[in-house]
Amino acid sequence: MTYRRLARSELPVDTAALARFLIGQVVVRETPEGIVSGLIVETEAYVVGDAAGHAYRGMTPRTRSLFLEPGHAYIYLAYGLSYMLNVSSEAAGVGAGVLIRALEPLEGVPIMQRNRRTERLRDLARGPGRLAQALEIGPWADGLDLCEAGPLWLARGDQTPGDIGEGVRIGISRDADRTLRFYVRGSPFVSGPKSLNT
């Protein structure tokens, strides 16, 4: 497959708008074994002033990447178990981001299967922890410019994603009723219970 890297100028400088825009775009991971990629089918926005967002209390050494200009990776470890891939989303100095929740595998499926220790295509990158494991994303990627050449970057999808649903975010307790989750309706690769994906 041939991918065209997303330019920063294409990214909306607004967190909710970016979360919606990223549906149907592609995450590309370059590994020594080859390209691994997936179509983004689910995102969550953590907007400015969002009590559920890591930037809520201001910049810290841990959250510095959320305050970079749009299109940088912010990686954190959730519950001591799984890494999460986020994309910084506002002007430099303003902290906010988009969590990439799920991918539809495109390329490098055998690599994903090895990393995830499962053959099931549907379960390779359905959920943010599985996604990071499938693509071997860890702390090394924090702060990477996803609009530049490197081991992890964003590419433009070559087709429209279809009907995009909106709903509440998953697994949070603060600001939990905000409709800031976006997903491709009907995609088997979207995470969460079916009741949230109608």
CSV table of C-alpha atoms in Angstrom, one decimal:
chain,number,residue,atom,x,y,z
A,1,MET,CA,0.0,0.0,0.0
A,2,THR,CA,1.1,3.6,-0.6
A,3,TYR,CA,0.3,6.2,2.1
A,4,ARG,CA,0.4,10.0,2.0
A,5,ARG,CA,1.5,11.5,5.3
A,6,LEU,CA,-1.0,13.9,6.8
A,7,ALA,CA,0.3,17.5,6.9
A,8,ARG,CA,-0.1,19.5,10.1
A,9,SER,CA,-2.0,22.1,8.1
A,10,GLU,CA,-4.7,19.5,7.4
A,11,LEU,CA,-5.4,18.9,11.1
A,12,PRO,CA,-8.3,20.9,12.6
A,13,VAL,CA,-6.9,22.9,15.6
A,14,ASP,CA,-9.9,21.9,17.7
A,15,THR,CA,-10.0,18.8,19.8
A,16,ALA,CA,-13.5,17.5,19.0
A,17,ALA,CA,-13.1,18.4,15.3
A,18,LEU,CA,-9.8,16.5,15.2
A,19,ALA,CA,-11.3,13.5,16.8
A,20,ARG,CA,-14.0,13.4,14.2
A,21,PHE,CA,-11.5,14.2,11.4
A,22,LEU,CA,-9.2,11.3,12.4
A,23,ILE,CA,-12.0,8.7,11.7
A,24,GLY,CA,-11.0,7.1,8.4
A,25,GLN,CA,-7.4,8.2,8.5
A,26,VAL,CA,-4.5,5.7,9.0
A,27,VAL,CA,-1.9,5.0,11.7
A,28,VAL,CA,1.3,3.8,10.1
A,29,ARG,CA,4.0,2.0,12.1
A,30,GLU,CA,7.3,1.3,10.5
A,31,THR,CA,9.1,-1.7,12.0
A,32,PRO,CA,12.2,-3.7,11.0
A,33,GLU,CA,9.9,-6.5,9.9
A,34,GLY,CA,7.8,-4.2,7.7
A,35,ILE,CA,4.9,-1.7,7.7
A,36,VAL,CA,2.0,-2.2,10.2
A,37,SER,CA,-1.0,0.0,9.6
A,38,GLY,CA,-4.7,0.4,10.5
A,39,LEU,CA,-7.7,2.5,9.6
A,40,ILE,CA,-8.9,4.6,12.6
A,41,VAL,CA,-12.4,3.6,13.4
A,42,GLU,CA,-12.8,5.0,16.9
A,43,THR,CA,-11.5,8.1,18.8
A,44,GLU,CA,-12.3,10.1,21.9
A,45,ALA,CA,-11.7,13.8,22.4
A,46,TYR,CA,-10.3,15.2,25.7
A,47,VAL,CA,-11.0,18.9,25.1
A,48,VAL,CA,-9.6,22.0,26.8
A,49,GLY,CA,-10.8,22.2,30.4
A,50,ASP,CA,-12.0,18.6,30.4
A,51,ALA,CA,-11.9,17.2,33.9
A,52,ALA,CA,-11.3,13.7,32.4
A,53,GLY,CA,-8.3,14.9,30.4
A,54,HIS,CA,-4.7,14.6,31.5
A,55,ALA,CA,-4.0,18.2,30.7
A,56,TYR,CA,-6.7,19.4,33.2
A,57,ARG,CA,-4.3,20.3,36.0
A,58,GLY,CA,-1.7,21.9,33.7
A,59,MET,CA,1.5,20.8,32.1
A,60,THR,CA,3.7,18.3,34.0
A,61,PRO,CA,6.8,16.4,32.8
A,62,ARG,CA,4.4,13.5,32.1
A,63,THR,CA,1.8,15.5,30.1
A,64,ARG,CA,4.2,17.8,28.2
A,65,SER,CA,3.4,16.2,24.8
A,66,LEU,CA,-0.2,17.1,25.1
A,67,PHE,CA,0.8,20.8,25.0
A,68,LEU,CA,2.8,20.5,21.7
A,69,GLU,CA,1.3,21.8,18.5
A,70,PRO,CA,-1.3,19.4,16.9
A,71,GLY,CA,-0.2,16.1,15.5
A,72,HIS,CA,2.3,14.9,18.2
A,73,ALA,CA,2.0,11.6,20.1
A,74,TYR,CA,1.2,11.5,23.8
A,75,ILE,CA,1.7,8.1,25.2
A,76,TYR,CA,0.8,7.0,28.7
A,77,LEU,CA,0.4,3.8,30.7
A,78,ALA,CA,-3.1,3.1,31.9
A,79,TYR,CA,-3.7,1.2,35.1
A,80,GLY,CA,-0.1,0.0,35.0
A,81,LEU,CA,-1.0,-2.4,32.1
A,82,SER,CA,-1.5,-0.8,28.7
A,83,TYR,CA,-0.1,2.0,26.7
A,84,MET,CA,-2.4,4.5,25.0
A,85,LEU,CA,-1.8,6.4,21.8
A,86,ASN,CA,-3.1,10.0,21.8
A,87,VAL,CA,-2.7,12.9,19.4
A,88,SER,CA,-2.1,16.5,20.6
A,89,SER,CA,-4.9,18.6,19.3
A,90,GLU,CA,-4.7,22.3,20.1
A,91,ALA,CA,-2.3,25.2,19.5
A,92,ALA,CA,1.2,24.9,21.1
A,93,GLY,CA,0.9,25.6,24.9
A,94,VAL,CA,-2.7,24.5,25.1
A,95,GLY,CA,-3.2,21.0,26.5
A,96,ALA,CA,-5.7,18.7,25.0
A,97,GLY,CA,-5.7,15.5,23.0
A,98,VAL,CA,-7.5,12.7,21.1
A,99,LEU,CA,-7.3,9.1,22.2
A,100,ILE,CA,-7.1,6.6,19.3
A,101,ARG,CA,-9.4,3.9,20.6
A,102,ALA,CA,-9.5,1.3,17.7
A,103,LEU,CA,-8.1,0.4,14.3
A,104,GLU,CA,-9.2,-1.8,11.5
A,105,PRO,CA,-6.0,-3.7,10.5
A,106,LEU,CA,-4.8,-2.9,7.0
A,107,GLU,CA,-1.2,-4.0,6.6
A,108,GLY,CA,1.2,-6.1,8.6
A,109,VAL,CA,-1.5,-8.4,10.1
A,110,PRO,CA,1.0,-11.2,10.8
A,111,ILE,CA,3.1,-8.8,12.8
A,112,MET,CA,0.0,-7.7,14.8
A,113,GLN,CA,-1.0,-11.3,15.4
A,114,ARG,CA,2.5,-12.1,16.8
A,115,ASN,CA,2.5,-9.0,19.0
A,116,ARG,CA,-1.0,-9.7,20.3
A,117,ARG,CA,-0.6,-13.5,20.5
A,118,THR,CA,-3.9,-14.0,18.7
A,119,GLU,CA,-5.1,-14.9,15.2
A,120,ARG,CA,-8.5,-13.1,15.6
A,121,LEU,CA,-8.4,-10.2,13.2
A,122,ARG,CA,-11.2,-8.4,15.1
A,123,ASP,CA,-9.3,-8.4,18.4
A,124,LEU,CA,-5.9,-7.2,17.1
A,125,ALA,CA,-6.5,-3.4,17.6
A,126,ARG,CA,-10.1,-3.2,19.0
A,127,GLY,CA,-9.5,-1.0,22.1
A,128,PRO,CA,-6.6,1.4,22.9
A,129,GLY,CA,-4.5,-1.1,24.8
A,130,ARG,CA,-4.7,-3.8,22.2
A,131,LEU,CA,-3.9,-1.2,19.5
A,132,ALA,CA,-0.7,-0.1,21.2
A,133,GLN,CA,0.4,-3.7,21.8
A,134,ALA,CA,-0.4,-4.7,18.2
A,135,LEU,CA,1.7,-1.8,16.8
A,136,GLU,CA,4.4,-2.1,19.5
A,137,ILE,CA,3.8,1.5,20.8
A,138,GLY,CA,5.4,2.4,24.1
A,139,PRO,CA,7.0,5.3,26.0
A,140,TRP,CA,9.6,5.7,23.2
A,141,ALA,CA,6.9,7.2,21.0
A,142,ASP,CA,5.9,10.0,23.5
A,143,GLY,CA,6.4,13.4,21.8
A,144,LEU,CA,6.9,12.0,18.3
A,145,ASP,CA,5.8,14.3,15.5
A,146,LEU,CA,3.2,12.2,13.7
A,147,CYS,CA,3.2,14.5,10.7
A,148,GLU,CA,6.9,13.8,10.0
A,149,ALA,CA,8.8,10.7,8.7
A,150,GLY,CA,9.6,8.3,11.5
A,151,PRO,CA,8.6,5.0,13.0
A,152,LEU,CA,5.0,6.2,13.7
A,153,TRP,CA,2.9,8.6,11.7
A,154,LEU,CA,-0.5,9.5,10.4
A,155,ALA,CA,-1.6,9.1,6.8
A,156,ARG,CA,-4.6,10.1,4.9
A,157,GLY,CA,-7.3,7.4,4.3
A,158,ASP,CA,-8.2,6.9,0.7
A,159,GLN,CA,-11.9,6.4,1.3
A,160,THR,CA,-14.7,8.0,3.2
A,161,PRO,CA,-15.3,6.3,6.5
A,162,GLY,CA,-19.1,5.9,6.2
A,163,ASP,CA,-21.6,6.9,8.9
A,164,ILE,CA,-19.9,8.3,11.9
A,165,GLY,CA,-21.6,7.8,15.3
A,166,GLU,CA,-21.2,9.9,18.4
A,167,GLY,CA,-21.5,8.9,22.0
A,168,VAL,CA,-20.2,9.1,25.5
A,169,ARG,CA,-16.6,8.2,26.3
A,170,ILE,CA,-15.7,4.8,27.8
A,171,GLY,CA,-14.2,4.1,31.2
A,172,ILE,CA,-14.2,7.6,32.7
A,173,SER,CA,-15.9,9.0,35.8
A,174,ARG,CA,-15.4,12.8,35.4
A,175,ASP,CA,-17.2,14.7,32.6
A,176,ALA,CA,-18.6,11.3,31.6
A,177,ASP,CA,-21.8,12.4,30.0
A,178,ARG,CA,-20.2,14.4,27.2
A,179,THR,CA,-20.6,13.1,23.6
A,180,LEU,CA,-17.0,13.2,22.6
A,181,ARG,CA,-16.5,9.7,21.3
A,182,PHE,CA,-16.6,9.1,17.5
A,183,TYR,CA,-16.8,5.8,15.7
A,184,VAL,CA,-17.7,4.1,12.4
A,185,ARG,CA,-21.2,2.8,12.7
A,186,GLY,CA,-21.4,-0.9,12.0
A,187,SER,CA,-17.6,-1.5,12.2
A,188,PRO,CA,-16.8,-4.8,13.9
A,189,PHE,CA,-13.4,-3.3,15.0
A,190,VAL,CA,-15.0,-0.6,17.2
A,191,SER,CA,-14.5,-1.2,21.0
A,192,GLY,CA,-17.0,-1.1,23.8
A,193,PRO,CA,-20.4,-2.7,24.3
A,194,LYS,CA,-22.8,-2.8,21.4
A,195,SER,CA,-25.2,-0.7,23.4
A,196,LEU,CA,-22.8,2.2,22.9
A,197,ASN,CA,-22.2,1.7,19.2
A,198,THR,CA,-25.7,2.1,17.7
